[in-house]
């Protein structure tokens, strides 16, 4: 069974956000090649923001509107996709802030961006990239009104 084209679209979108962070982090190595640890307050702010955005992103799954029994996969995806995009945008915020802090630092270093980008990428792959676990969370939100959508199975190509 192969994933549906709707799932592949969601995965490409997610990959673009995640890849964008990786590209920005790689570019910062050439922009600020010094290897200097940022000040402790910068580390605390960035890592705290990474943790906060991860938790808020998980809570945002509950904002997916409930589906009805007769909703098509496309209709369900229409309910999931806006929340999914907001989760992606929210989770990339620490990496964007790290770029700003890099340029504000007395000694700019690529390490500042890496401190936020690496855990952000890992958490996005774990919590937002549409694999089975993430799809099941969306399915629970869609089924919250009493419907039994089988959203995950349909997107993964396990159901007709």
Coordinates of N, CA, C and O in Angstrom, one line a residue:
X1 N 0.8 -1.2 0.0 CA 0.0 0.0 0.0 C 0.9 1.3 0.0 O 1.8 1.4 0.8
X2 N 0.6 2.2 -0.9 CA 1.4 3.4 -1.0 C 0.6 4.6 -0.4 O -0.6 4.6 -0.4
X3 N 1.4 5.5 0.1 CA 0.7 6.8 0.6 C 0.0 7.5 -0.5 O 0.4 7.4 -1.7
X4 N -1.1 8.2 -0.1 CA -1.8 8.9 -1.1 C -1.1 10.2 -1.6 O -0.2 10.6 -0.9
X5 N -1.6 10.7 -2.7 CA -1.0 12.0 -3.1 C -1.2 13.1 -2.2 O -0.4 14.0 -2.0
X6 N -2.3 13.1 -1.4 CA -2.6 14.1 -0.4 C -1.6 14.1 0.7 O -1.1 15.1 1.2
X7 N -1.2 12.8 1.1 CA -0.2 12.7 2.1 C 1.2 13.1 1.6 O 1.9 13.8 2.3
X8 N 1.5 12.8 0.4 CA 2.8 13.2 -0.2 C 2.8 14.7 -0.3 O 3.9 15.3 0.0
X9 N 1.7 15.4 -0.6 CA 1.7 16.9 -0.6 C 2.0 17.4 0.8 O 2.8 18.4 0.9
X10 N 1.4 16.8 1.8 CA 1.6 17.3 3.2 C 3.0 17.0 3.6 O 3.7 17.9 4.3
X11 N 3.6 15.9 3.1 CA 5.0 15.6 3.5 C 6.0 16.6 2.8 O 7.0 17.0 3.3
X12 N 5.7 16.9 1.5 CA 6.6 17.8 0.8 C 6.5 19.2 1.4 O 7.6 19.9 1.6
X13 N 5.3 19.6 1.8 CA 5.2 20.9 2.5 C 6.0 20.9 3.8 O 6.7 21.9 4.1
X14 N 5.9 19.9 4.6 CA 6.6 19.8 5.8 C 8.1 19.7 5.6 O 8.9 20.4 6.3
X15 N 8.5 18.9 4.6 CA 9.9 18.9 4.3 C 10.5 20.2 3.8 O 11.7 20.5 4.1
X16 N 9.7 21.0 3.2 CA 10.1 22.3 2.7 C 10.4 23.2 4.0 O 11.4 23.9 4.0
X17 N 9.5 23.2 4.9 CA 9.8 24.0 6.2 C 11.0 23.5 6.9 O 11.9 24.3 7.3
X18 N 11.1 22.2 7.1 CA 12.3 21.6 7.8 C 13.6 21.8 7.0 O 14.6 22.2 7.6
X19 N 13.5 21.6 5.7 CA 14.7 21.8 4.9 C 15.1 23.3 4.9 O 16.3 23.6 4.8
X20 N 14.2 24.2 4.9 CA 14.5 25.6 5.0 C 15.3 26.0 6.2 O 16.3 26.7 6.1
X21 N 14.9 25.4 7.3 CA 15.7 25.6 8.6 C 17.1 25.1 8.4 O 18.1 25.7 8.8
X22 N 17.2 23.9 7.8 CA 18.6 23.3 7.6 C 19.4 24.1 6.7 O 20.6 24.3 7.0
X23 N 18.8 24.6 5.7 CA 19.6 25.5 4.7 C 20.0 26.8 5.4 O 21.2 27.2 5.2
X24 N 19.1 27.4 6.2 CA 19.5 28.6 6.9 C 20.6 28.3 7.8 O 21.6 29.1 7.9
X25 N 20.5 27.2 8.6 CA 21.6 26.9 9.5 C 22.9 26.7 8.8 O 24.0 27.1 9.3
X26 N 22.9 26.0 7.7 CA 24.1 25.7 6.9 C 24.7 27.0 6.4 O 25.9 27.2 6.4
X27 N 23.9 27.9 5.9 CA 24.3 29.2 5.4 C 25.0 30.1 6.5 O 25.9 30.8 6.2
X28 N 24.5 30.0 7.7 CA 25.1 30.7 8.8 C 26.5 30.3 9.1 O 27.3 31.1 9.6
X29 N 26.9 29.1 8.7 CA 28.3 28.7 8.9 C 29.2 29.6 8.0 O 30.3 29.9 8.4
X30 N 28.7 29.9 6.9 CA 29.5 30.8 6.0 C 29.4 32.2 6.3 O 30.3 33.0 6.0
X31 N 28.3 32.7 6.8 CA 28.0 34.1 7.2 C 28.8 34.4 8.4 O 29.4 35.5 8.5
X32 N 28.8 33.6 9.4 CA 29.5 33.8 10.7 C 30.3 32.6 11.1 O 29.9 31.8 11.9
X33 N 31.5 32.4 10.4 CA 32.2 31.1 10.6 C 32.9 30.9 12.0 O 33.4 29.8 12.3
X34 N 32.9 31.9 12.8 CA 33.5 31.8 14.1 C 32.7 30.8 15.0 O 31.5 30.6 14.9
X35 N 33.5 30.0 15.8 CA 32.9 29.0 16.7 C 32.9 29.6 18.1 O 33.9 29.3 18.8
X36 N 31.9 30.3 18.4 CA 31.8 31.0 19.7 C 30.5 30.6 20.3 O 29.4 30.8 19.7
X37 N 30.5 30.1 21.6 CA 29.2 29.9 22.2 C 28.5 31.2 22.5 O 29.1 32.1 23.0
X38 N 27.2 31.2 22.3 CA 26.4 32.4 22.7 C 26.4 32.6 24.2 O 26.6 31.7 24.9
X39 N 26.0 33.8 24.6 CA 25.9 34.1 26.0 C 24.8 33.1 26.6 O 23.9 32.7 25.9
X40 N 24.9 32.9 27.9 CA 24.0 31.9 28.6 C 22.5 32.3 28.4 O 21.7 31.5 28.2
X41 N 22.2 33.6 28.5 CA 20.8 34.1 28.3 C 20.3 33.7 26.9 O 19.1 33.4 26.8
X42 N 21.2 33.8 25.9 CA 20.8 33.5 24.6 C 20.4 32.0 24.5 O 19.4 31.6 23.9
X43 N 21.3 31.2 25.1 CA 21.0 29.7 25.1 C 19.7 29.4 25.8 O 18.9 28.7 25.3
X44 N 19.5 30.1 26.9 CA 18.3 29.8 27.7 C 17.0 30.3 26.9 O 16.0 29.5 26.9
X45 N 17.1 31.4 26.3 CA 15.9 31.9 25.5 C 15.6 31.0 24.3 O 14.5 30.6 24.1
X46 N 16.7 30.6 23.6 CA 16.5 29.8 22.4 C 15.9 28.4 22.7 O 15.0 27.9 22.2
X47 N 16.6 27.8 23.7 CA 16.1 26.4 24.1 C 14.8 26.4 24.8 O 14.0 25.5 24.6
X48 N 14.5 27.5 25.6 CA 13.2 27.6 26.2 C 12.1 27.8 25.1 O 11.0 27.3 25.2
X49 N 12.5 28.6 24.1 CA 11.5 28.8 23.0 C 11.3 27.6 22.2 O 10.1 27.3 21.8
X50 N 12.3 26.8 22.0 CA 12.2 25.5 21.3 C 11.2 24.6 22.0 O 10.3 24.0 21.5
X51 N 11.4 24.5 23.3 CA 10.5 23.7 24.2 C 9.1 24.2 24.2 O 8.1 23.4 24.1
X52 N 9.0 25.5 24.3 CA 7.6 26.1 24.4 C 6.9 25.9 23.0 O 5.7 25.5 23.1
X53 N 7.5 26.1 21.9 CA 6.9 25.9 20.6 C 6.5 24.5 20.4 O 5.4 24.2 19.8
X54 N 7.3 23.5 20.9 CA 7.0 22.1 20.8 C 5.7 21.8 21.5 O 4.8 21.1 21.0
X55 N 5.6 22.3 22.8 CA 4.4 22.0 23.6 C 3.2 22.7 23.0 O 2.1 22.1 22.8
X56 N 3.3 24.0 22.5 CA 2.2 24.7 21.9 C 1.7 24.0 20.6 O 0.5 23.8 20.3
X57 N 2.7 23.5 19.9 CA 2.4 22.8 18.6 C 1.6 21.5 18.9 O 0.6 21.2 18.2
X58 N 1.9 20.8 20.0 CA 1.1 19.6 20.3 C -0.3 20.0 20.7 O -1.2 19.3 20.4
X59 N -0.4 21.0 21.5 CA -1.7 21.5 21.9 C -2.6 21.9 20.7 O -3.8 21.7 20.7
X60 N -1.9 22.5 19.7 CA -2.7 23.0 18.5 C -3.4 21.9 17.8 O -4.3 22.2 17.0
X61 N -2.9 20.7 17.9 CA -3.6 19.6 17.2 C -5.1 19.6 17.6 O -6.0 19.2 16.8
X62 N -5.4 19.9 18.8 CA -6.8 19.9 19.3 C -7.6 21.0 18.6 O -8.9 21.0 18.7
X63 N -7.0 21.9 17.9 CA -7.8 22.9 17.1 C -8.3 22.5 15.8 O -9.0 23.2 15.1
X64 N -8.0 21.2 15.4 CA -8.5 20.7 14.2 C -10.0 20.5 14.4 O -10.4 19.8 15.3
X65 N -10.8 21.0 13.5 CA -12.3 20.8 13.7 C -12.7 19.4 13.5 O -12.1 18.6 12.7
X66 N -13.7 19.0 14.2 CA -14.2 17.6 14.1 C -14.8 17.4 12.7 O -15.4 18.3 12.0
X67 N -14.6 16.2 12.2 CA -15.2 15.8 10.9 C -16.5 15.1 11.1 O -16.9 14.6 12.2
X68 N -17.2 15.0 10.0 CA -18.5 14.2 10.0 C -18.2 12.9 9.3 O -17.2 12.7 8.6
X69 N -19.1 11.9 9.4 CA -18.9 10.6 8.9 C -18.8 10.6 7.3 O -18.1 9.8 6.7
X70 N -19.5 11.6 6.7 CA -19.5 11.6 5.2 C -18.4 12.5 4.6 O -18.4 12.7 3.4
X71 N -17.5 13.1 5.4 CA -16.4 13.9 4.9 C -15.4 13.0 4.1 O -15.1 11.9 4.5
X72 N -15.0 13.6 2.9 CA -14.0 12.9 2.1 C -12.6 13.1 2.7 O -12.5 14.0 3.6
X73 N -11.7 12.4 2.2 CA -10.3 12.6 2.7 C -9.9 14.1 2.3 O -9.2 14.7 3.2
X74 N -10.3 14.6 1.2 CA -10.0 16.0 0.9 C -10.6 17.0 1.8 O -9.9 18.0 2.2
X75 N -11.8 16.7 2.2 CA -12.5 17.6 3.2 C -11.8 17.5 4.6 O -11.6 18.6 5.2
X76 N -11.4 16.3 5.0 CA -10.7 16.2 6.3 C -9.3 16.9 6.2 O -8.9 17.6 7.1
X77 N -8.6 16.7 5.0 CA -7.3 17.4 4.9 C -7.5 18.9 4.9 O -6.6 19.6 5.4
X78 N -8.6 19.4 4.4 CA -8.9 20.8 4.4 C -9.0 21.3 5.9 O -8.8 22.5 6.1
X79 N -9.4 20.5 6.8 CA -9.5 20.8 8.2 C -8.1 20.7 8.9 O -7.8 21.5 9.8
X80 N -7.3 19.8 8.4 CA -6.0 19.5 9.1 C -5.0 20.5 8.6 O -4.1 21.0 9.4
X81 N -5.0 20.7 7.3 CA -3.8 21.5 6.7 C -3.6 22.9 7.3 O -2.4 23.2 7.5
X82 N -4.6 23.7 7.5 CA -4.3 25.0 8.1 C -3.6 24.9 9.5 O -2.7 25.7 9.8
X83 N -4.1 24.0 10.3 CA -3.4 23.8 11.6 C -2.0 23.3 11.4 O -1.1 23.7 12.1
X84 N -1.9 22.4 10.5 CA -0.5 21.8 10.2 C 0.5 22.9 9.8 O 1.6 22.9 10.3
X85 N 0.0 23.8 8.9 CA 0.9 24.8 8.4 C 1.2 25.8 9.6 O 2.4 26.2 9.7
X86 N 0.2 26.1 10.4 CA 0.5 27.0 11.6 C 1.5 26.3 12.5 O 2.4 27.0 13.1
X87 N 1.4 25.0 12.7 CA 2.3 24.3 13.6 C 3.8 24.3 13.0 O 4.7 24.5 13.7
X88 N 3.9 24.2 11.7 CA 5.2 24.3 11.1 C 5.8 25.6 11.2 O 7.0 25.8 11.6
X89 N 5.0 26.7 11.0 CA 5.5 28.0 11.1 C 5.9 28.4 12.5 O 6.9 29.0 12.8
X90 N 5.1 27.9 13.5 CA 5.4 28.2 14.9 C 6.7 27.5 15.3 O 7.5 28.1 15.9
X91 N 6.9 26.3 14.9 CA 8.0 25.6 15.3 C 9.3 26.1 14.7 O 10.4 25.8 15.2
X92 N 9.2 26.8 13.5 CA 10.5 27.3 12.9 C 10.9 28.7 13.6 O 12.0 29.1 13.3
X93 N 10.0 29.2 14.4 CA 10.3 30.5 15.0 C 11.6 30.6 15.8 O 12.3 31.6 15.7
X94 N 11.9 29.6 16.6 CA 13.2 29.7 17.3 C 14.4 29.8 16.4 O 15.4 30.5 16.7
X95 N 14.4 29.1 15.3 CA 15.5 29.2 14.4 C 15.6 30.6 13.7 O 16.7 31.1 13.5
X96 N 14.5 31.2 13.4 CA 14.5 32.5 12.8 C 14.9 33.5 13.9 O 15.7 34.4 13.6
X97 N 14.5 33.4 15.1 CA 15.0 34.3 16.2 C 16.5 34.1 16.4 O 17.2 35.1 16.6
X98 N 17.0 32.9 16.2 CA 18.4 32.6 16.4 C 19.2 33.4 15.4 O 20.3 33.9 15.7
X99 N 18.7 33.5 14.1 CA 19.4 34.3 13.1 C 19.5 35.7 13.5 O 20.5 36.4 13.4
X100 N 18.4 36.3 14.0 CA 18.3 37.7 14.5 C 19.4 37.8 15.6 O 20.1 38.8 15.6
X101 N 19.3 36.9 16.6 CA 20.3 37.1 17.7 C 21.7 36.9 17.3 O 22.6 37.5 17.9
X102 N 22.0 36.1 16.2 CA 23.3 36.0 15.7 C 23.8 37.3 15.2 O 25.0 37.7 15.5
X103 N 23.0 38.1 14.5 CA 23.5 39.4 14.0 C 23.5 40.4 15.1 O 24.2 41.5 14.9
X104 N 22.9 40.2 16.2 CA 22.9 41.2 17.3 C 24.1 40.9 18.3 O 24.4 41.8 19.1
X105 N 24.7 39.8 18.2 CA 25.8 39.4 19.1 C 27.1 40.2 18.8 O 27.3 40.6 17.7
X106 N 27.8 40.4 19.9 CA 29.1 41.0 19.8 C 30.1 40.2 18.9 O 30.9 40.8 18.1
X107 N 30.0 38.9 19.1 CA 30.8 38.0 18.3 C 29.9 37.0 17.6 O 29.6 35.9 18.1
X108 N 29.4 37.3 16.4 CA 28.5 36.5 15.7 C 29.1 35.1 15.4 O 30.3 35.0 15.0
X109 N 28.3 34.1 15.6 CA 28.8 32.7 15.4 C 27.6 31.8 14.9 O 26.5 32.0 15.4
X110 N 27.9 30.9 14.0 CA 27.0 30.0 13.5 C 26.4 29.1 14.6 O 25.3 28.6 14.5
X111 N 27.1 29.0 15.7 CA 26.7 28.1 16.8 C 25.3 28.6 17.4 O 24.5 27.8 17.8
X112 N 25.1 29.9 17.4 CA 23.9 30.5 17.9 C 22.7 29.9 17.1 O 21.7 29.5 17.7
X113 N 22.8 29.8 15.8 CA 21.7 29.3 15.0 C 21.6 27.8 15.2 O 20.5 27.2 15.3
X114 N 22.7 27.1 15.3 CA 22.7 25.6 15.4 C 22.0 25.2 16.7 O 21.4 24.2 16.8
X115 N 22.2 26.0 17.8 CA 21.6 25.7 19.1 C 20.1 25.6 19.0 O 19.5 24.8 19.6
X116 N 19.5 26.5 18.1 CA 18.1 26.4 18.0 C 17.6 25.5 16.8 O 16.6 24.8 16.9
X117 N 18.4 25.5 15.7 CA 18.0 24.8 14.5 C 18.0 23.3 14.7 O 17.1 22.6 14.3
X118 N 19.1 22.7 15.4 CA 19.2 21.3 15.5 C 18.0 20.7 16.3 O 17.3 19.8 15.8
X119 N 17.7 21.2 17.5 CA 16.6 20.6 18.2 C 15.2 20.9 17.5 O 14.3 20.1 17.6
X120 N 15.1 22.0 16.9 CA 13.9 22.4 16.1 C 13.7 21.4 15.0 O 12.5 20.8 14.9
X121 N 14.7 21.1 14.2 CA 14.5 20.1 13.2 C 14.2 18.7 13.7 O 13.2 18.1 13.2
X122 N 14.8 18.3 14.8 CA 14.5 17.0 15.3 C 13.1 16.9 15.9 O 12.4 16.0 15.6
X123 N 12.7 18.0 16.6 CA 11.3 18.0 17.1 C 10.3 18.1 16.0 O 9.2 17.5 16.1
X124 N 10.6 18.8 14.9 CA 9.6 18.9 13.8 C 9.5 17.6 13.1 O 8.4 17.2 12.8
X125 N 10.6 16.8 13.0 CA 10.5 15.5 12.4 C 9.7 14.5 13.3 O 8.9 13.7 12.8
X126 N 9.8 14.7 14.6 CA 9.1 13.9 15.6 C 7.7 14.2 15.8 O 6.8 13.4 15.8
X127 N 7.4 15.5 15.9 CA 6.1 16.0 16.3 C 5.2 16.5 15.2 O 3.9 16.6 15.4
X128 N 5.7 16.9 14.0 CA 4.9 17.6 13.0 C 5.0 16.9 11.7 O 4.0 16.8 11.0
X129 N 6.1 16.4 11.3 CA 6.2 15.7 10.0 C 5.2 14.6 9.9 O 5.1 13.8 10.9
X130 N 4.3 14.5 8.9 CA 3.2 13.6 8.9 C 3.5 12.1 8.7 O 3.3 11.6 7.7
X131 N 4.0 11.5 9.8 CA 4.2 10.1 9.8 C 2.9 9.5 10.6 O 2.0 10.3 11.0
X132 N 2.9 8.2 10.8 CA 1.7 7.6 11.3 C 1.3 8.2 12.7 O 0.1 8.4 12.9
X133 N 2.2 8.4 13.6 CA 1.9 9.0 14.9 C 1.2 10.3 14.8 O 0.3 10.6 15.5
X134 N 1.8 11.2 14.0 CA 1.2 12.5 13.8 C -0.2 12.4 13.2 O -1.1 13.1 13.6
X135 N -0.3 11.6 12.2 CA -1.6 11.4 11.5 C -2.6 10.9 12.5 O -3.8 11.3 12.4
X136 N -2.2 10.0 13.4 CA -3.2 9.5 14.4 C -3.7 10.6 15.3 O -4.8 10.6 15.7
X137 N -2.8 11.5 15.7 CA -3.2 12.7 16.5 C -4.2 13.5 15.8 O -5.2 14.0 16.4
X138 N -4.0 13.8 14.5 CA -5.0 14.5 13.7 C -6.3 13.7 13.6 O -7.4 14.3 13.7
X139 N -6.2 12.4 13.5 CA -7.4 11.6 13.4 C -8.2 11.7 14.7 O -9.4 11.7 14.6
X140 N -7.5 11.7 15.8 CA -8.3 11.8 17.1 C -9.0 13.1 17.1 O -10.2 13.2 17.6
X141 N -8.4 14.2 16.7 CA -9.1 15.5 16.7 C -10.3 15.5 15.7 O -11.3 16.0 16.0
X142 N -10.1 14.9 14.5 CA -11.2 14.8 13.5 C -12.3 13.9 14.1 O -13.5 14.2 13.8
X143 N -12.0 12.9 14.8 CA -13.0 12.0 15.4 C -13.6 12.5 16.7 O -14.5 11.8 17.2
X144 N -13.2 13.6 17.2 CA -13.7 14.1 18.4 C -15.2 14.4 18.5 O -15.8 14.4 19.5
X145 N -15.8 14.5 17.3 CA -17.3 14.7 17.3 C -18.1 13.5 17.2 O -19.3 13.5 17.0
X146 N -17.4 12.3 17.2 CA -18.1 11.0 17.2 C -17.9 10.3 15.9 O -18.3 9.1 15.8
X147 N -17.3 10.9 14.9 CA -17.1 10.2 13.6 C -16.0 9.2 13.7 O -15.1 9.3 14.6
X148 N -16.0 8.2 12.9 CA -14.9 7.3 12.8 C -14.3 7.4 11.4 O -14.7 6.7 10.5
X149 N -13.3 8.3 11.2 CA -12.9 8.7 9.9 C -11.9 7.8 9.2 O -11.8 7.8 8.0
X150 N -11.1 7.1 10.0 CA -10.0 6.3 9.5 C -9.0 7.1 8.7 O -8.5 6.7 7.7
X151 N -8.9 8.4 9.1 CA -8.0 9.4 8.4 C -6.6 8.8 8.1 O -6.1 8.9 7.0
X152 N -6.0 8.3 9.1 CA -4.6 7.8 9.0 C -4.5 6.7 8.0 O -3.7 6.7 7.1
X153 N -5.4 5.7 8.1 CA -5.4 4.6 7.2 C -5.6 5.0 5.8 O -5.0 4.5 4.8
X154 N -6.6 5.9 5.6 CA -6.9 6.4 4.2 C -5.7 7.1 3.6 O -5.4 6.9 2.4
X155 N -5.0 8.0 4.4 CA -3.9 8.7 3.8 C -2.7 7.8 3.6 O -1.9 8.0 2.6
X156 N -2.5 6.8 4.4 CA -1.4 5.8 4.2 C -1.7 4.8 3.2 O -0.9 4.0 2.8
X157 N -2.9 4.8 2.6 CA -3.3 3.9 1.6 C -3.7 2.5 2.1 O -3.7 1.5 1.4
X158 N -4.1 2.4 3.4 CA -4.5 1.1 4.0 C -6.0 0.9 3.9 O -6.4 -0.2 4.2
X159 N -6.7 1.9 3.4 CA -8.2 1.7 3.3 C -8.7 2.3 2.0 O -8.1 3.3 1.5
X160 N -9.8 1.8 1.5 CA -10.3 2.4 0.3 C -11.1 3.7 0.6 O -11.5 4.0 1.6

